mmCIF file of C-alpha atoms in Angstrom:
data_model
loop_
_atom_site.group_PDB
_atom_site.id
_atom_site.type_symbol
_atom_site.label_atom_id
_atom_site.label_comp_id
_atom_site.label_asym_id
_atom_site.label_seq_id
_atom_site.Cartn_x
_atom_site.Cartn_y
_atom_site.Cartn_z
ATOM 1 C CA ASP A 1 -17.426 23.230 15.048
ATOM 2 C CA GLY A 2 -16.967 19.638 13.955
ATOM 3 C CA GLY A 3 -14.484 17.538 15.812
ATOM 4 C CA ILE A 4 -13.758 14.871 18.388
ATOM 5 C CA THR A 5 -14.184 15.433 22.087
ATOM 6 C CA GLN A 6 -12.482 13.283 24.673
ATOM 7 C CA SER A 7 -13.237 13.534 28.359
ATOM 8 C CA PRO A 8 -11.919 13.844 30.919
ATOM 9 C CA LYS A 9 -8.535 15.325 30.061
ATOM 10 C CA TYR A 10 -6.983 13.852 33.214
ATOM 11 C CA LEU A 11 -8.220 10.793 35.072
ATOM 12 C CA PHE A 12 -6.988 9.132 38.219
ATOM 13 C CA ARG A 13 -7.889 5.569 39.047
ATOM 14 C CA LYS A 14 -7.354 3.440 42.092
ATOM 15 C CA GLU A 15 -6.036 -0.030 41.548
ATOM 16 C CA GLY A 16 -8.837 -2.540 41.015
ATOM 17 C CA GLN A 17 -11.307 0.020 39.644
ATOM 18 C CA ASN A 18 -12.830 0.149 36.200
ATOM 19 C CA VAL A 19 -12.877 3.531 34.484
ATOM 20 C CA THR A 20 -14.548 4.689 31.285
ATOM 21 C CA LEU A 21 -13.055 7.206 28.879
ATOM 22 C CA SER A 22 -15.469 9.125 26.712
ATOM 23 C CA CYS A 23 -15.071 9.844 23.002
ATOM 24 C CA GLU A 24 -17.698 11.718 20.977
ATOM 25 C CA GLN A 25 -17.489 12.925 17.366
ATOM 26 C CA ASN A 26 -19.798 15.055 15.238
ATOM 27 C CA LEU A 27 -17.967 14.518 11.953
ATOM 28 C CA ASN A 28 -20.388 11.812 10.779
ATOM 29 C CA HIS A 29 -17.469 9.402 10.509
ATOM 30 C CA ASP A 30 -18.154 5.682 10.435
ATOM 31 C CA ALA A 31 -14.785 4.535 11.792
ATOM 32 C CA MET A 32 -13.543 5.225 15.298
ATOM 33 C CA TYR A 33 -10.332 4.116 17.006
ATOM 34 C CA TRP A 34 -8.727 3.965 20.430
ATOM 35 C CA TYR A 35 -4.971 4.160 20.834
ATOM 36 C CA ARG A 36 -2.678 3.922 23.817
ATOM 37 C CA GLN A 37 0.563 5.897 23.988
ATOM 38 C CA ASP A 38 3.261 5.362 26.603
ATOM 39 C CA PRO A 39 5.891 8.064 27.218
ATOM 40 C CA GLY A 40 8.221 8.481 24.249
ATOM 41 C CA GLN A 41 6.503 5.672 22.382
ATOM 42 C CA GLY A 42 4.277 5.241 19.373
ATOM 43 C CA LEU A 43 0.517 4.736 19.226
ATOM 44 C CA ARG A 44 -0.733 1.221 19.750
ATOM 45 C CA LEU A 45 -4.206 0.271 18.589
ATOM 46 C CA ILE A 46 -6.542 -1.001 21.298
ATOM 47 C CA TYR A 47 -9.886 -1.311 19.496
ATOM 48 C CA TYR A 48 -11.488 0.033 16.366
ATOM 49 C CA SER A 49 -14.973 0.140 14.945
ATOM 50 C CA GLN A 50 -16.082 0.687 11.370
ATOM 51 C CA ILE A 51 -19.819 0.573 11.939
ATOM 52 C CA VAL A 52 -22.329 0.866 14.742
ATOM 53 C CA ASN A 53 -22.681 -2.255 16.900
ATOM 54 C CA ASP A 54 -19.463 -3.743 15.533
ATOM 55 C CA PHE A 55 -15.842 -3.449 16.641
ATOM 56 C CA GLN A 56 -12.562 -5.331 16.315
ATOM 57 C CA LYS A 57 -9.653 -5.898 18.651
ATOM 58 C CA GLY A 58 -6.433 -4.116 17.918
ATOM 59 C CA ASP A 59 -2.952 -5.119 18.981
ATOM 60 C CA ILE A 60 -3.373 -4.614 22.745
ATOM 61 C CA ALA A 61 -7.057 -5.237 23.539
ATOM 62 C CA GLU A 62 -6.530 -7.282 26.713
ATOM 63 C CA GLY A 63 -7.892 -5.496 29.770
ATOM 64 C CA TYR A 64 -10.001 -3.079 27.723
ATOM 65 C CA SER A 65 -13.582 -3.098 26.470
ATOM 66 C CA VAL A 66 -15.569 -0.855 24.125
ATOM 67 C CA SER A 67 -19.080 -0.347 22.834
ATOM 68 C CA ARG A 68 -20.468 1.335 19.723
ATOM 69 C CA GLU A 69 -24.173 1.833 20.289
ATOM 70 C CA LYS A 70 -24.254 5.166 18.480
ATOM 71 C CA LYS A 71 -22.307 6.403 15.487
ATOM 72 C CA GLU A 72 -21.136 9.444 17.425
ATOM 73 C CA SER A 73 -19.845 7.653 20.509
ATOM 74 C CA PHE A 74 -17.108 5.084 21.186
ATOM 75 C CA PRO A 75 -16.386 4.829 24.933
ATOM 76 C CA LEU A 76 -13.413 2.853 26.214
ATOM 77 C CA THR A 77 -13.491 1.039 29.559
ATOM 78 C CA VAL A 78 -10.191 0.265 31.223
ATOM 79 C CA THR A 79 -10.893 -2.719 33.430
ATOM 80 C CA SER A 80 -9.115 -3.956 36.536
ATOM 81 C CA ALA A 81 -7.652 -6.708 34.350
ATOM 82 C CA GLN A 82 -5.391 -4.136 32.666
ATOM 83 C CA LYS A 83 -2.263 -4.437 34.790
ATOM 84 C CA ASN A 84 -0.495 -1.268 33.713
ATOM 85 C CA PRO A 85 -3.135 1.247 32.607
ATOM 86 C CA THR A 86 -1.189 4.443 33.250
ATOM 87 C CA ALA A 87 -0.838 5.992 29.770
ATOM 88 C CA PHE A 88 -2.092 8.622 27.355
ATOM 89 C CA TYR A 89 -5.207 7.528 25.468
ATOM 90 C CA LEU A 90 -6.166 8.954 22.100
ATOM 91 C CA CYS A 91 -9.435 8.537 20.240
ATOM 92 C CA ALA A 92 -9.689 9.074 16.490
ATOM 93 C CA SER A 93 -12.281 8.887 13.727
ATOM 94 C CA SER A 94 -12.253 8.677 9.944
ATOM 95 C CA ILE A 95 -14.331 7.766 6.924
ATOM 96 C CA VAL A 96 -14.386 4.229 5.556
ATOM 97 C CA GLU A 97 -15.609 4.816 2.011
ATOM 98 C CA GLY A 98 -14.680 7.092 -0.847
ATOM 99 C CA LYS A 99 -11.536 9.154 -1.108
ATOM 100 C CA VAL A 100 -9.181 8.442 1.756
ATOM 101 C CA THR A 101 -8.701 11.311 4.164
ATOM 102 C CA GLU A 102 -6.809 11.639 7.378
ATOM 103 C CA ALA A 103 -8.027 10.437 10.746
ATOM 104 C CA PHE A 104 -9.049 13.176 13.157
ATOM 105 C CA PHE A 105 -7.932 12.952 16.767
ATOM 106 C CA GLY A 106 -9.264 14.097 20.090
ATOM 107 C CA GLN A 107 -7.106 15.929 22.620
ATOM 108 C CA GLY A 108 -6.445 12.762 24.611
ATOM 109 C CA THR A 109 -6.990 11.527 28.160
ATOM 110 C CA ARG A 110 -4.098 11.025 30.574
ATOM 111 C CA LEU A 111 -4.918 8.132 32.875
ATOM 112 C CA THR A 112 -2.925 7.621 36.065
ATOM 113 C CA VAL A 113 -3.281 4.779 38.524
ATOM 114 C CA VAL A 114 -2.822 5.925 42.117
ATOM 115 C CA ALA B 8 -0.453 -7.820 8.495
ATOM 116 C CA GLN B 9 0.584 -4.269 7.918
ATOM 117 C CA LYS B 10 3.635 -2.819 9.640
ATOM 118 C CA ILE B 11 5.235 0.619 9.841
ATOM 119 C CA THR B 12 8.900 1.101 10.755
ATOM 120 C CA GLN B 13 10.570 4.343 11.757
ATOM 121 C CA THR B 14 14.237 3.629 12.424
ATOM 122 C CA GLN B 15 15.289 7.046 13.713
ATOM 123 C CA PRO B 16 14.386 7.481 17.395
ATOM 124 C CA GLY B 17 15.723 11.041 17.338
ATOM 125 C CA MET B 18 16.896 13.567 14.755
ATOM 126 C CA PHE B 19 18.567 16.953 15.088
ATOM 127 C CA VAL B 20 18.539 19.742 12.521
ATOM 128 C CA GLN B 21 19.717 23.315 12.370
ATOM 129 C CA GLU B 22 17.079 25.993 11.936
ATOM 130 C CA LYS B 23 16.393 26.813 8.253
ATOM 131 C CA GLU B 24 17.908 23.550 7.025
ATOM 132 C CA ALA B 25 16.007 20.614 5.526
ATOM 133 C CA VAL B 26 15.546 17.279 7.270
ATOM 134 C CA THR B 27 14.316 13.847 6.160
ATOM 135 C CA LEU B 28 12.445 11.513 8.480
ATOM 136 C CA ASP B 29 12.437 7.894 7.372
ATOM 137 C CA CYS B 30 9.483 5.540 7.145
ATOM 138 C CA THR B 31 9.213 2.083 5.638
ATOM 139 C CA TYR B 32 6.085 0.001 5.498
ATOM 140 C CA ASP B 33 4.922 -3.479 4.728
ATOM 141 C CA THR B 34 1.540 -4.533 3.427
ATOM 142 C CA SER B 35 0.161 -7.118 1.050
ATOM 143 C CA ASP B 36 -2.729 -4.889 0.012
ATOM 144 C CA PRO B 37 -2.212 -3.042 -3.309
ATOM 145 C CA SER B 38 -4.422 -0.182 -2.127
ATOM 146 C CA TYR B 39 -3.341 1.804 0.918
ATOM 147 C CA GLY B 40 -2.779 5.282 2.255
ATOM 148 C CA LEU B 41 0.243 6.704 4.033
ATOM 149 C CA PHE B 42 0.055 9.573 6.513
ATOM 150 C CA TRP B 43 2.397 11.724 8.554
ATOM 151 C CA TYR B 44 1.356 13.298 11.826
ATOM 152 C CA LYS B 45 3.113 15.738 14.147
ATOM 153 C CA GLN B 46 2.703 15.490 17.911
ATOM 154 C CA PRO B 47 3.995 18.440 19.944
ATOM 155 C CA SER B 48 4.561 18.130 23.677
ATOM 156 C CA SER B 49 0.907 19.040 24.293
ATOM 157 C CA GLY B 50 -0.051 15.624 22.942
ATOM 158 C CA GLU B 51 -2.380 16.676 20.143
ATOM 159 C CA MET B 52 -2.035 14.902 16.802
ATOM 160 C CA ILE B 53 -1.645 17.241 13.835
ATOM 161 C CA PHE B 54 -2.124 15.835 10.338
ATOM 162 C CA LEU B 55 0.632 16.899 7.932
ATOM 163 C CA ILE B 56 0.444 15.058 4.635
ATOM 164 C CA TYR B 57 -1.122 12.099 2.836
ATOM 165 C CA GLN B 58 0.028 9.828 -0.027
ATOM 166 C CA GLY B 59 -2.160 7.270 -1.729
ATOM 167 C CA SER B 60 -0.635 4.097 -3.112
ATOM 168 C CA TYR B 61 -1.917 4.884 -6.604
ATOM 169 C CA ASP B 62 -0.883 8.540 -6.602
ATOM 170 C CA GLN B 63 1.576 9.173 -9.425
ATOM 171 C CA GLN B 64 3.184 12.224 -7.900
ATOM 172 C CA ASN B 65 4.752 12.760 -4.496
ATOM 173 C CA ALA B 66 2.516 14.680 -2.112
ATOM 174 C CA THR B 67 3.459 18.187 -1.005
ATOM 175 C CA GLU B 68 1.911 20.514 1.573
ATOM 176 C CA GLY B 69 3.748 23.761 2.103
ATOM 177 C CA ARG B 70 7.124 22.965 3.680
ATOM 178 C CA TYR B 71 6.286 19.263 3.872
ATOM 179 C CA SER B 72 6.826 16.786 1.068
ATOM 180 C CA LEU B 73 6.621 13.043 0.968
ATOM 181 C CA ASN B 74 9.305 11.086 -0.878
ATOM 182 C CA PHE B 75 7.275 8.065 -1.950
ATOM 183 C CA GLN B 76 9.240 5.120 -3.352
ATOM 184 C CA LYS B 77 6.671 2.389 -3.852
ATOM 185 C CA ALA B 78 9.063 -0.350 -4.983
ATOM 186 C CA ARG B 79 11.183 0.175 -1.871
ATOM 187 C CA LYS B 80 8.070 0.573 0.318
ATOM 188 C CA SER B 81 9.315 3.810 1.776
ATOM 189 C CA ALA B 82 7.493 7.073 2.479
ATOM 190 C CA ASN B 83 9.977 9.547 3.901
ATOM 191 C CA LEU B 84 8.892 12.968 5.133
ATOM 192 C CA VAL B 85 10.989 15.933 4.050
ATOM 193 C CA ILE B 86 10.687 19.171 5.995
ATOM 194 C CA SER B 87 12.272 22.125 4.256
ATOM 195 C CA ALA B 88 13.475 25.297 5.990
ATOM 196 C CA SER B 89 13.090 23.905 9.510
ATOM 197 C CA GLN B 90 11.644 26.168 12.173
ATOM 198 C CA LEU B 91 11.945 26.006 15.957
ATOM 199 C CA GLY B 92 8.234 25.165 16.103
ATOM 200 C CA ASP B 93 8.889 21.985 14.127
ATOM 201 C CA SER B 94 10.428 20.389 17.235
ATOM 202 C CA ALA B 95 8.028 17.547 18.040
ATOM 203 C CA MET B 96 7.418 13.824 17.662
ATOM 204 C CA TYR B 97 6.596 12.743 14.106
ATOM 205 C CA PHE B 98 4.609 9.629 13.259
ATOM 206 C CA CYS B 99 4.235 7.749 10.015
ATOM 207 C CA ALA B 100 0.975 5.825 9.674
ATOM 208 C CA MET B 101 -0.685 3.546 7.152
ATOM 209 C CA ARG B 102 -4.245 2.600 6.454
ATOM 210 C CA ASP B 103 -4.728 -0.462 4.305
ATOM 211 C CA GLY B 104 -7.081 -0.365 1.411
ATOM 212 C CA ARG B 105 -10.391 -1.897 0.693
ATOM 213 C CA ALA B 106 -10.163 -4.582 3.329
ATOM 214 C CA GLY B 107 -12.808 -7.151 2.619
ATOM 215 C CA GLY B 108 -13.421 -5.444 -0.693
ATOM 216 C CA THR B 109 -15.665 -2.630 0.453
ATOM 217 C CA SER B 110 -14.022 -0.383 2.970
ATOM 218 C CA TYR B 111 -10.732 0.812 4.372
ATOM 219 C CA GLY B 112 -9.146 -0.988 7.263
ATOM 220 C CA LYS B 113 -7.418 -0.023 10.460
ATOM 221 C CA LEU B 114 -4.869 2.740 10.891
ATOM 222 C CA THR B 115 -1.419 1.598 12.096
ATOM 223 C CA PHE B 116 1.351 3.867 13.421
ATOM 224 C CA GLY B 117 5.109 3.629 13.583
ATOM 225 C CA GLN B 118 7.146 4.232 16.738
ATOM 226 C CA GLY B 119 7.822 7.853 15.928
ATOM 227 C CA THR B 120 10.865 10.102 15.519
ATOM 228 C CA ILE B 121 11.613 12.972 17.894
ATOM 229 C CA LEU B 122 12.815 15.959 15.895
ATOM 230 C CA THR B 123 14.762 18.708 17.612
ATOM 231 C CA VAL B 124 15.429 21.947 15.760
ATOM 232 C CA HIS B 125 18.438 23.948 17.001
ATOM 233 C CA PRO B 126 18.635 27.755 16.590
#
């Protein structure tokens, strides 16, 4: 089945460590996004990419990094520079051309700093 | 820059009644798309309905309809005949149009409205 897979579902990180969240899609979508969600809050855009080897900062990019070496993959690294990384992270993908359709989301990764 | 505003942090509705969730937006792009998503406590994002800026008619999908008032820049979600399973967080989102002239831009979300359906 086509869709977006995020892994792991739960992730625990020690302070000062970098961690990488995986996002893979087999929908042949050009655009991919990373969002952060804090409890009871909306989704804030971290990074997005509309084509391989290119990406743009969102509203809260500080302390995060991404890569887009393959169309199917858009991993997010939470670096030690991110002071408050505990949150729910959602990855999404969508088309960029033609008739607009909805963005498809993964199941999310809950990151906790211990 | 595009912006989405949802002014209702929480809403309550009686089962089987209708409810309207408000959404206003701001963009300078004449071409854009508006979306509503539902997020239950499990965290998954469920797409509900879409409205394009050039669509002449309001979008409908089953019990969901979108009250699109372009001049007022509002895109309210109407849920008819509420069910207990409708209790969730609801997000309004916007994707601007052909940014740069060739492709759609980023997808921006509002703060969300928590809907609680009472039996």
